[in-house]
Coordinates of C-alpha atoms in Angstrom, one line a residue:
A1 CA 127.3 81.9 59.0
M2 CA 126.8 79.0 56.8
Q3 CA 130.3 79.7 54.6
D4 CA 131.9 79.5 58.3
A5 CA 130.3 76.5 59.3
L6 CA 130.8 74.8 55.9
R7 CA 134.3 75.5 56.3
G8 CA 134.4 73.9 59.4
Q9 CA 132.9 70.7 58.3
G10 CA 135.3 67.9 57.4
G11 CA 138.2 69.6 58.0
G12 CA 137.6 72.2 55.5
A13 CA 137.2 69.9 52.8
L14 CA 133.8 71.6 51.4
S15 CA 135.4 74.5 50.9
G16 CA 136.1 73.8 47.4
V17 CA 133.1 71.6 46.7
V18 CA 130.4 73.9 48.1
R19 CA 129.7 77.6 46.8
V20 CA 127.4 79.5 48.8
V21 CA 125.9 82.7 47.2
P22 CA 123.6 85.2 49.1
M23 CA 120.9 86.6 47.2
Q24 CA 119.7 89.7 49.4
R25 CA 116.7 90.8 46.6
I26 CA 114.7 87.6 47.7
N27 CA 116.4 87.3 51.0
A28 CA 117.8 83.7 50.3
V29 CA 120.9 81.8 50.2
L30 CA 121.9 79.8 46.9
V31 CA 124.2 76.8 47.7
V32 CA 126.1 75.5 44.3
S33 CA 127.7 72.0 44.1
S34 CA 128.4 69.4 41.8
Q35 CA 128.1 66.5 44.5
R36 CA 124.6 65.6 45.8
S37 CA 125.7 64.5 49.0
A38 CA 127.6 68.1 49.6
I39 CA 123.9 69.9 48.8
E40 CA 122.2 67.7 51.5
Q41 CA 124.6 68.2 54.3
A42 CA 124.7 72.2 53.3
R43 CA 121.0 72.0 54.0
R44 CA 121.6 70.3 57.0
V45 CA 123.9 73.2 58.0
F46 CA 121.3 75.7 57.2
A47 CA 118.7 74.2 59.5
L48 CA 121.0 74.4 62.2
V49 CA 122.2 78.0 61.4
E50 CA 118.7 79.2 61.2
R51 CA 117.6 77.1 64.3
S52 CA 120.3 79.0 66.3
R53 CA 119.5 82.3 64.7
R54 CA 115.9 82.2 65.5
Q55 CA 116.7 81.3 69.1
T56 CA 118.6 84.8 69.3
V57 CA 116.9 87.3 67.1
R58 CA 114.2 89.3 69.0
S59 CA 111.2 90.2 67.5
W60 CA 107.6 92.1 68.1
S61 CA 104.7 90.2 69.9
V62 CA 101.5 91.5 70.8
Y63 CA 99.7 90.4 73.9
F64 CA 95.9 91.8 74.5
L65 CA 95.4 91.4 78.5
Q66 CA 91.9 90.2 79.3
N67 CA 91.7 91.1 83.0
S68 CA 94.4 94.0 83.8
R69 CA 95.7 97.2 82.7
S70 CA 98.5 97.4 80.1
N71 CA 100.4 100.1 82.5
D72 CA 100.2 98.0 85.4
I73 CA 101.2 94.8 84.0
A74 CA 104.0 96.2 82.0
Y75 CA 105.5 98.3 85.2
V76 CA 105.8 94.8 86.9
L77 CA 107.0 92.9 83.9
Q78 CA 109.8 96.1 83.2
Q79 CA 110.6 95.9 87.0
A80 CA 111.1 92.2 86.5
F81 CA 112.9 91.6 83.0
T82 CA 114.2 95.1 82.5
P83 CA 114.9 96.7 85.6
R84 CA 117.3 99.1 83.9
N85 CA 114.8 100.4 81.9
V86 CA 111.7 100.9 83.3
T87 CA 109.2 103.5 81.4
S88 CA 105.9 102.4 82.9
Q89 CA 104.2 103.5 86.1
P90 CA 101.3 101.5 87.5
T91 CA 97.9 103.3 87.3
P92 CA 96.8 105.3 90.6
A93 CA 94.2 103.5 92.5
G94 CA 90.8 105.7 91.8
A95 CA 92.7 107.9 89.3
T96 CA 89.6 108.6 87.2
G97 CA 87.2 109.1 90.2
P98 CA 86.3 113.1 90.9
G99 CA 88.6 114.7 93.0
R100 CA 91.5 112.3 92.7
T101 CA 95.1 113.9 91.5
T102 CA 96.0 113.0 88.1
R103 CA 99.3 111.1 87.5
Q104 CA 102.5 113.0 86.1
L105 CA 104.5 111.7 83.7
S106 CA 108.2 112.9 84.0
G107 CA 111.5 112.3 82.8
G108 CA 115.5 112.9 83.3
N109 CA 117.0 113.9 86.6
Q110 CA 114.1 115.0 88.6
G111 CA 113.1 116.9 85.2
G112 CA 110.3 116.0 82.9
I113 CA 108.1 118.2 80.8
G114 CA 108.7 122.2 81.2
G115 CA 111.7 121.8 84.0
G116 CA 114.5 119.7 85.6
T117 CA 118.2 120.1 86.7
G118 CA 119.6 118.9 83.4
G119 CA 116.7 116.8 82.6
G120 CA 115.7 115.7 79.1
G121 CA 112.0 115.9 78.5
L122 CA 109.5 113.2 77.6
G123 CA 108.9 113.6 73.8
G124 CA 109.3 117.2 74.3
S125 CA 112.0 119.6 75.8
G126 CA 113.8 119.9 79.1
G127 CA 112.2 123.0 79.6
T128 CA 113.6 126.2 81.7
G129 CA 112.0 126.0 84.9
S130 CA 114.2 125.5 88.0
G131 CA 114.3 122.1 89.5
G132 CA 116.8 122.7 92.2
A133 CA 119.8 124.3 92.3
G134 CA 119.9 125.3 88.5
S135 CA 118.0 125.3 85.6
G136 CA 117.5 122.5 82.8
G137 CA 118.4 123.6 79.1
I138 CA 116.0 123.6 76.6
G139 CA 116.3 119.9 75.6
G140 CA 114.8 118.4 72.2
V141 CA 113.8 114.9 71.0
N142 CA 115.7 113.5 68.1
L143 CA 112.6 111.6 66.5
G144 CA 114.7 110.6 63.3
S145 CA 116.7 108.2 64.9
P146 CA 116.1 104.3 64.4
P147 CA 113.4 102.9 66.5
G148 CA 114.1 103.4 70.0
L149 CA 117.2 105.3 69.8
G150 CA 115.4 109.0 70.3
S151 CA 118.0 110.9 72.5
A152 CA 117.6 113.9 74.3
A153 CA 119.8 116.8 72.4
P154 CA 121.7 119.0 74.7
G155 CA 120.1 122.0 75.6
Q156 CA 121.0 125.5 74.8
G157 CA 119.9 127.2 78.3
A158 CA 122.4 128.4 81.1
A159 CA 122.3 127.8 84.6
L160 CA 121.0 130.4 86.7
T161 CA 123.1 130.0 89.8
T162 CA 127.0 129.0 90.3
L163 CA 125.9 126.4 92.9
S164 CA 124.6 124.3 90.1
E165 CA 127.0 121.7 89.0
Q166 CA 124.4 119.7 86.6
P167 CA 124.9 119.8 83.0
Q168 CA 123.2 122.4 80.7
G169 CA 120.2 121.1 79.0
G170 CA 118.7 117.5 78.8
A171 CA 120.8 114.5 79.7
S172 CA 121.3 112.0 76.7
G173 CA 119.2 108.8 76.8
Q174 CA 117.9 106.1 74.7
S175 CA 114.6 104.7 75.5
A176 CA 113.6 101.3 75.1
N177 CA 110.1 102.6 73.8
P178 CA 110.1 103.5 70.3
L179 CA 107.5 106.0 70.9
L180 CA 109.1 108.0 73.7
G181 CA 112.4 110.2 73.7
G182 CA 115.2 109.4 76.2
L183 CA 113.4 108.4 79.7
D184 CA 115.2 106.8 82.8
P185 CA 114.0 107.5 86.3
T186 CA 117.4 107.7 87.7
S187 CA 120.0 109.1 85.3
G188 CA 118.3 111.0 82.3
G189 CA 118.7 107.9 80.0
G190 CA 117.5 104.4 79.1
D191 CA 119.5 101.4 77.7
S192 CA 121.8 102.3 75.1
N193 CA 121.8 98.9 73.3
P194 CA 118.9 99.1 70.6
D195 CA 118.7 95.3 70.4
T196 CA 117.7 94.4 74.1
M197 CA 114.3 93.4 75.5
R198 CA 111.8 95.9 75.5
I199 CA 108.1 95.8 77.0
V200 CA 105.8 98.7 75.7
P201 CA 102.2 99.2 77.0
N202 CA 99.5 100.1 74.6
P203 CA 96.5 101.4 76.9
Q204 CA 94.2 102.2 74.0
N205 CA 94.0 98.5 73.4
N206 CA 94.9 97.4 76.7
A207 CA 97.8 95.5 75.1
L208 CA 101.6 94.6 75.2
L209 CA 104.2 94.8 72.8
V210 CA 107.1 92.7 73.9
Y211 CA 110.4 92.6 71.9
A212 CA 112.3 89.6 72.8
T213 CA 113.7 86.2 71.9
P214 CA 111.8 82.9 71.8
Q215 CA 113.2 82.3 75.3
E216 CA 112.6 85.5 76.7
R217 CA 108.9 85.3 75.3
D218 CA 108.3 82.1 76.6
A219 CA 109.2 83.6 80.1
V220 CA 107.0 87.0 79.4
E221 CA 104.2 84.5 78.7
A222 CA 104.5 82.0 81.8
T223 CA 104.3 85.6 83.8
L224 CA 101.4 86.8 81.8
R225 CA 99.4 83.9 82.9
R226 CA 100.0 84.2 86.4
L227 CA 99.4 88.2 86.5
D228 CA 96.3 88.4 84.2
I229 CA 93.8 86.6 86.1
L230 CA 90.3 87.4 86.9
P231 CA 89.9 89.2 89.9
L232 CA 87.4 89.0 92.7
Q233 CA 84.8 91.0 93.1
V234 CA 83.4 92.2 96.7
R235 CA 79.9 93.4 97.2
I236 CA 80.2 95.7 100.5
D237 CA 76.7 96.2 102.4
A238 CA 77.1 98.9 104.4
V239 CA 74.6 100.9 107.3
I240 CA 75.5 104.1 108.5
A241 CA 73.4 104.7 111.3
E242 CA 72.9 107.4 114.1
V243 CA 71.8 106.1 117.3
T244 CA 70.2 108.2 120.3
L245 CA 71.4 107.3 123.6
N246 CA 69.2 106.9 126.6
D247 CA 69.1 105.6 129.6
N248 CA 68.8 102.3 128.2
L249 CA 72.1 103.2 126.4
R250 CA 73.8 105.2 128.2
F251 CA 77.4 103.5 128.3
G252 CA 77.2 103.2 124.4
T253 CA 76.2 100.5 122.2
Q254 CA 79.2 98.4 123.1
F255 CA 77.8 97.4 126.4
F256 CA 74.5 96.9 125.0
F257 CA 75.3 94.3 122.6
R258 CA 77.4 92.6 125.2
S259 CA 74.9 92.2 127.7
G260 CA 72.0 90.0 127.9
E261 CA 70.8 88.0 124.6
F262 CA 72.6 89.5 122.3
N263 CA 76.1 88.2 123.7
N264 CA 75.4 85.1 121.9
L265 CA 74.4 86.4 118.9
L266 CA 76.8 89.0 118.3
T267 CA 80.0 88.2 119.6
T268 CA 83.6 89.7 118.7
V269 CA 85.9 88.6 116.6
A270 CA 88.6 86.5 117.8
G271 CA 91.5 84.4 116.6
G272 CA 93.6 87.2 115.6
A273 CA 90.9 88.1 112.7
L274 CA 91.1 92.0 113.5
A275 CA 94.1 93.8 113.1
G276 CA 94.7 97.3 114.1
A277 CA 93.2 99.8 116.8
F278 CA 89.7 100.2 116.5
P279 CA 87.7 103.4 117.9
G280 CA 84.7 102.0 119.9
F281 CA 84.1 98.2 119.5
V282 CA 84.1 95.8 117.0
F283 CA 81.7 92.9 116.5
A284 CA 80.9 90.2 114.0
G285 CA 77.5 88.8 112.9
R286 CA 77.6 84.7 112.7
G287 CA 74.8 85.0 110.0
L288 CA 74.2 86.8 106.8
N289 CA 71.5 89.3 108.6
G290 CA 74.0 90.8 111.3
A291 CA 73.3 94.3 110.4
P292 CA 69.5 94.4 110.2
V293 CA 69.5 92.4 113.7
A294 CA 71.6 95.2 115.0
I295 CA 69.5 97.9 113.6
T296 CA 66.2 96.2 114.6
A297 CA 67.6 95.6 118.2
L298 CA 68.7 99.2 118.9
Q299 CA 65.1 100.2 117.4
A300 CA 63.4 98.6 120.2
V301 CA 65.1 100.7 123.0
T302 CA 65.9 104.1 121.0
E303 CA 65.5 106.2 118.1
V304 CA 68.0 105.2 115.4
R305 CA 68.3 107.4 112.3
V306 CA 69.7 105.4 109.3
L307 CA 72.1 108.2 107.3
S308 CA 72.8 106.0 104.4
S309 CA 72.6 102.2 103.4
P310 CA 74.6 101.3 100.2
Q311 CA 75.6 98.6 98.7
L312 CA 78.7 98.9 96.5
M313 CA 80.5 96.5 94.1
V314 CA 83.8 96.8 93.7
L315 CA 86.8 94.7 92.4
D316 CA 89.6 93.2 94.8
N317 CA 92.2 95.7 95.9
E318 CA 90.4 98.4 94.3
P319 CA 88.9 101.5 96.1
A320 CA 85.2 102.4 96.3
R321 CA 84.1 105.8 97.2
L322 CA 80.6 106.8 98.5
Q323 CA 79.5 110.3 99.1
V324 CA 75.9 111.6 99.6
G325 CA 76.0 115.4 100.7
S326 CA 76.7 118.9 99.3
L327 CA 79.6 121.4 98.6
V328 CA 79.6 123.8 101.3
P329 CA 81.6 127.1 100.5
Y330 CA 83.6 128.8 103.0
L331 CA 85.9 132.0 103.2
T332 CA 89.5 131.2 103.1
Q333 CA 91.1 134.6 102.8
S334 CA 90.3 138.2 102.1
A335 CA 92.8 140.7 100.5
Q336 CA 92.0 144.5 100.1
S337 CA 94.9 147.0 98.5
T338 CA 96.1 149.8 100.3
L339 CA 97.4 151.6 97.5
T340 CA 93.9 152.7 96.3
A341 CA 91.1 154.2 98.3
G342 CA 88.0 152.4 98.3
A343 CA 89.5 149.4 96.5
P344 CA 87.2 146.5 96.8
I345 CA 87.9 143.3 98.8
V346 CA 88.8 140.4 97.2
S347 CA 87.8 137.3 99.2
S348 CA 88.9 133.4 98.3
V349 CA 86.3 131.1 98.7
S350 CA 87.0 127.1 99.2
Y351 CA 84.4 124.4 99.2
R352 CA 84.4 121.4 101.5
E353 CA 82.4 118.2 101.0
T354 CA 80.1 117.4 103.5
G355 CA 77.7 114.7 104.4
V356 CA 78.0 110.9 104.3
I357 CA 81.4 109.9 102.7
M358 CA 82.5 106.3 102.8
E359 CA 85.8 104.9 101.0
V360 CA 86.4 101.0 101.3
T361 CA 89.2 99.2 99.7
P362 CA 88.7 95.2 100.0
R363 CA 91.6 92.4 100.0
V364 CA 90.6 88.9 100.1
N365 CA 92.8 86.3 100.2
S366 CA 92.9 82.5 99.3
G367 CA 91.2 81.6 102.6
G368 CA 88.4 84.0 102.0
L369 CA 89.3 86.4 104.8
V370 CA 88.3 89.7 103.5
T371 CA 90.8 92.7 104.7
L372 CA 89.0 96.0 104.6
D373 CA 90.5 99.5 105.0
I374 CA 87.6 101.6 106.0
A375 CA 87.6 105.5 105.9
Q376 CA 84.1 106.8 107.2
E377 CA 83.0 110.5 107.8
V378 CA 80.2 112.2 108.9
S379 CA 80.4 115.8 108.6
D380 CA 78.0 118.7 108.5
V381 CA 77.6 122.5 108.9
D382 CA 77.4 123.4 112.8
P383 CA 74.8 126.0 113.2
T384 CA 75.6 126.6 116.7
Q385 CA 79.0 127.9 116.2
T386 CA 80.8 130.7 113.7
T387 CA 84.1 131.4 113.4
V388 CA 84.7 134.7 115.2
G389 CA 85.7 137.5 113.3
I390 CA 84.9 136.0 109.4
N391 CA 81.5 135.1 107.8
S392 CA 82.4 131.8 107.6
P393 CA 80.6 128.6 108.9
T394 CA 81.9 126.2 111.2
F395 CA 82.1 122.1 110.2
S396 CA 81.6 119.6 112.5
Q397 CA 82.8 116.0 111.7
R398 CA 83.1 112.5 113.2
V399 CA 85.8 110.3 111.0
V400 CA 86.9 106.8 111.8
R401 CA 89.8 105.5 109.6
S402 CA 90.6 101.4 110.5
R403 CA 91.7 98.5 108.8
V404 CA 89.6 95.3 109.6
A405 CA 89.4 91.8 108.9
V406 CA 86.6 89.6 108.6
Q407 CA 85.2 86.2 107.1
D408 CA 83.3 86.5 104.1
G409 CA 79.4 87.4 105.1
Q410 CA 80.3 88.2 108.4
T411 CA 79.4 92.0 109.9
I412 CA 81.9 94.2 111.2
G413 CA 80.3 97.3 113.5
L414 CA 82.3 100.1 114.1
A415 CA 81.3 102.5 116.9
G416 CA 82.2 104.6 119.8
L417 CA 82.0 108.2 118.3
I418 CA 79.6 109.8 120.6
R419 CA 78.5 113.5 120.3
D420 CA 77.3 115.7 122.9
N421 CA 74.6 118.7 121.7
T422 CA 73.6 120.9 124.2
S423 CA 70.9 123.6 123.6
R424 CA 69.6 126.3 125.7
G425 CA 66.6 128.3 124.7
N426 CA 64.9 131.2 126.5
Q427 CA 61.4 132.5 125.2
G428 CA 59.2 135.0 126.8
I429 CA 58.6 138.9 127.5
P430 CA 61.1 140.9 126.1
Y431 CA 63.9 142.3 129.1
L432 CA 61.7 140.8 131.6
R433 CA 62.8 137.3 131.0
N434 CA 66.1 138.1 132.2
I435 CA 65.4 139.4 135.3
P436 CA 66.6 136.8 138.3
L437 CA 63.9 134.9 139.7
L438 CA 61.0 137.0 138.0
G439 CA 62.0 135.9 134.6
A440 CA 61.3 132.5 135.1
L441 CA 57.8 133.2 135.5
L442 CA 57.5 135.5 132.7
G443 CA 59.2 133.3 130.3
N444 CA 60.2 130.0 129.6
Q445 CA 63.5 128.3 129.4
N446 CA 64.6 125.1 128.0
N447 CA 67.9 123.2 128.5
T448 CA 68.0 120.1 126.3
R449 CA 71.2 117.9 125.9
Q450 CA 71.4 115.1 123.3
R451 CA 74.1 112.2 123.0
T452 CA 74.3 110.4 120.0
E453 CA 76.5 107.6 118.6
L454 CA 77.8 106.9 115.0
L455 CA 77.2 103.4 114.1
V456 CA 78.8 101.5 110.9
L457 CA 78.0 98.3 110.0
I458 CA 79.8 96.8 107.2
T459 CA 79.0 93.1 105.3
P460 CA 81.4 92.0 102.6
R461 CA 80.4 89.3 100.5
V462 CA 82.8 87.8 97.9
I463 CA 81.7 87.0 94.2
H464 CA 84.0 83.9 92.8
D465 CA 82.0 83.5 89.8
Q466 CA 78.8 84.2 87.8
R467 CA 76.7 81.8 90.2
D468 CA 77.4 84.1 92.9
A469 CA 76.7 87.1 91.2
R470 CA 73.1 86.1 90.1
A471 CA 72.4 84.8 93.4
L472 CA 73.5 88.2 94.6
T473 CA 71.3 90.1 92.0
E474 CA 68.1 87.6 92.8
D475 CA 68.8 88.9 96.7
L476 CA 68.3 92.4 95.6
R477 CA 65.5 91.7 93.4
N478 CA 63.4 90.1 96.2
G479 CA 64.1 93.1 98.6
V480 CA 62.4 95.1 96.2
F481 CA 58.8 95.1 96.4
N482 CA 56.7 93.5 93.1
A483 CA 60.2 93.6 91.5
A484 CA 59.3 91.2 89.0
L485 CA 56.3 93.2 87.6
V486 CA 58.3 95.8 86.5
P487 CA 58.9 94.8 83.2
Q488 CA 55.4 93.9 82.7
Q489 CA 54.5 97.3 83.7
L490 CA 56.6 99.0 81.4
N491 CA 55.7 97.2 78.4
S492 CA 51.9 98.1 79.0
L493 CA 52.9 101.9 79.1
S494 CA 51.6 103.7 76.3
P495 CA 54.6 105.3 73.7
T496 CA 55.6 108.6 74.2
G497 CA 57.1 111.2 72.2
L498 CA 55.2 110.8 69.1
A499 CA 56.2 112.4 65.5
D500 CA 52.5 113.9 65.3
P501 CA 51.6 114.5 68.9
Q502 CA 47.9 116.1 67.5
A503 CA 47.2 112.7 65.8
R504 CA 45.4 111.4 69.1
I505 CA 43.5 114.3 69.4
R506 CA 42.5 114.1 65.7
R507 CA 41.3 110.4 66.6
R508 CA 39.5 111.6 69.3
L509 CA 37.4 113.9 67.8
G510 CA 36.6 111.7 64.6
L511 CA 38.8 113.6 62.2
E512 CA 40.9 110.7 61.5
R513 CA 41.4 107.1 61.8

């Protein structure tokens, strides 16, 4: 490059004056000339060539994320900067929780590890499983190629049906990830140019590896500053209660709160803050004590049974799940062999989650409005009903799913799920209690009916900084009786788990001091 640049300087006058000798062993350039001015001009040309080269040469940079997951940020950056080579997938919400489905990593044309219609596997083989009209071949990955050029080799499997027009084996492709083989979510291959921009996540260190030019790197850094921000936290205060409906509440809790003095204390949210259709009614408390005031008001006129009163701390736009209950087994199917006499009956048993189950996902906007995706379920085994012909329990459940929007610190109430419990009892002298008219004198008949309503009160509180978190912690500590004395009491307790448990006995007997 320097020779071409010097040859063009002064109409080629320097071509015979300056000699450029490359020195590959030390990665340098030797300029030989008898004129000092030519040497100075060659130095200026070298600076210009080197500056231009640095602007176009790509290099690796490592960015350690502070607040976000590397897979999530890498997926967004790849969609923005390298849309033809997206190798990352965002982390599913709540994927680490129990009972969640695991994320599957696949590559090729609807293929992946162990199967596909002509798709190369991800760091392995395309497999022989059927993925459509035909079966994918046994593809391999060439790990000996240069970084990022590991292409899936053509497989050796044959199609299982003549309906398949897909090529046998894995489709060739080149991945932008130097650690993986060919991967492209649409065509089975990545970008074929090895010197293109690449963004690789490193989940172990929560970092990003970026292979880009300085100009591209500046754009990535500017985007990272906008994406990798500290998320807000939301504390969810919830009260799940079961209210017994009597004569004062024969129309439900909705009419109770909308009548009398409670109409001014608890009012419906206006101004379009609520979204979606709600079962029952929705109200918002104007203070930070909306839920306690509502429960206290109901306890004055009826019986209120609080099923659960959780307090959850969750990040913005992240799901929180609370479950208090048990797993109840139930029979799903039974089978018995008809070929062997006296064959045992094989039963299949599944488990169902019962109790109080609540899932909440908060989203906070810049104005302080909190949008809540709420899924509330209260389920139990119904002791009065059994499945006909099957020794399996019957479940009763009350479920409410909704999306609401409320201001920070206000209380949202979901209600209207009313359940009727009717029971009949007949006690007395056997056989005689069933005689018409006469049985009423010789027995005791009880017919009861109880109506209950499920009431869910949720109060979100947004935590913007450590000061808000410290204030909420102090509120929790003040709510616990004598919580400030707990550290002092722990220090006054005698130590346990001594290396010599009998030393204390010997000291009491005077055998040891």
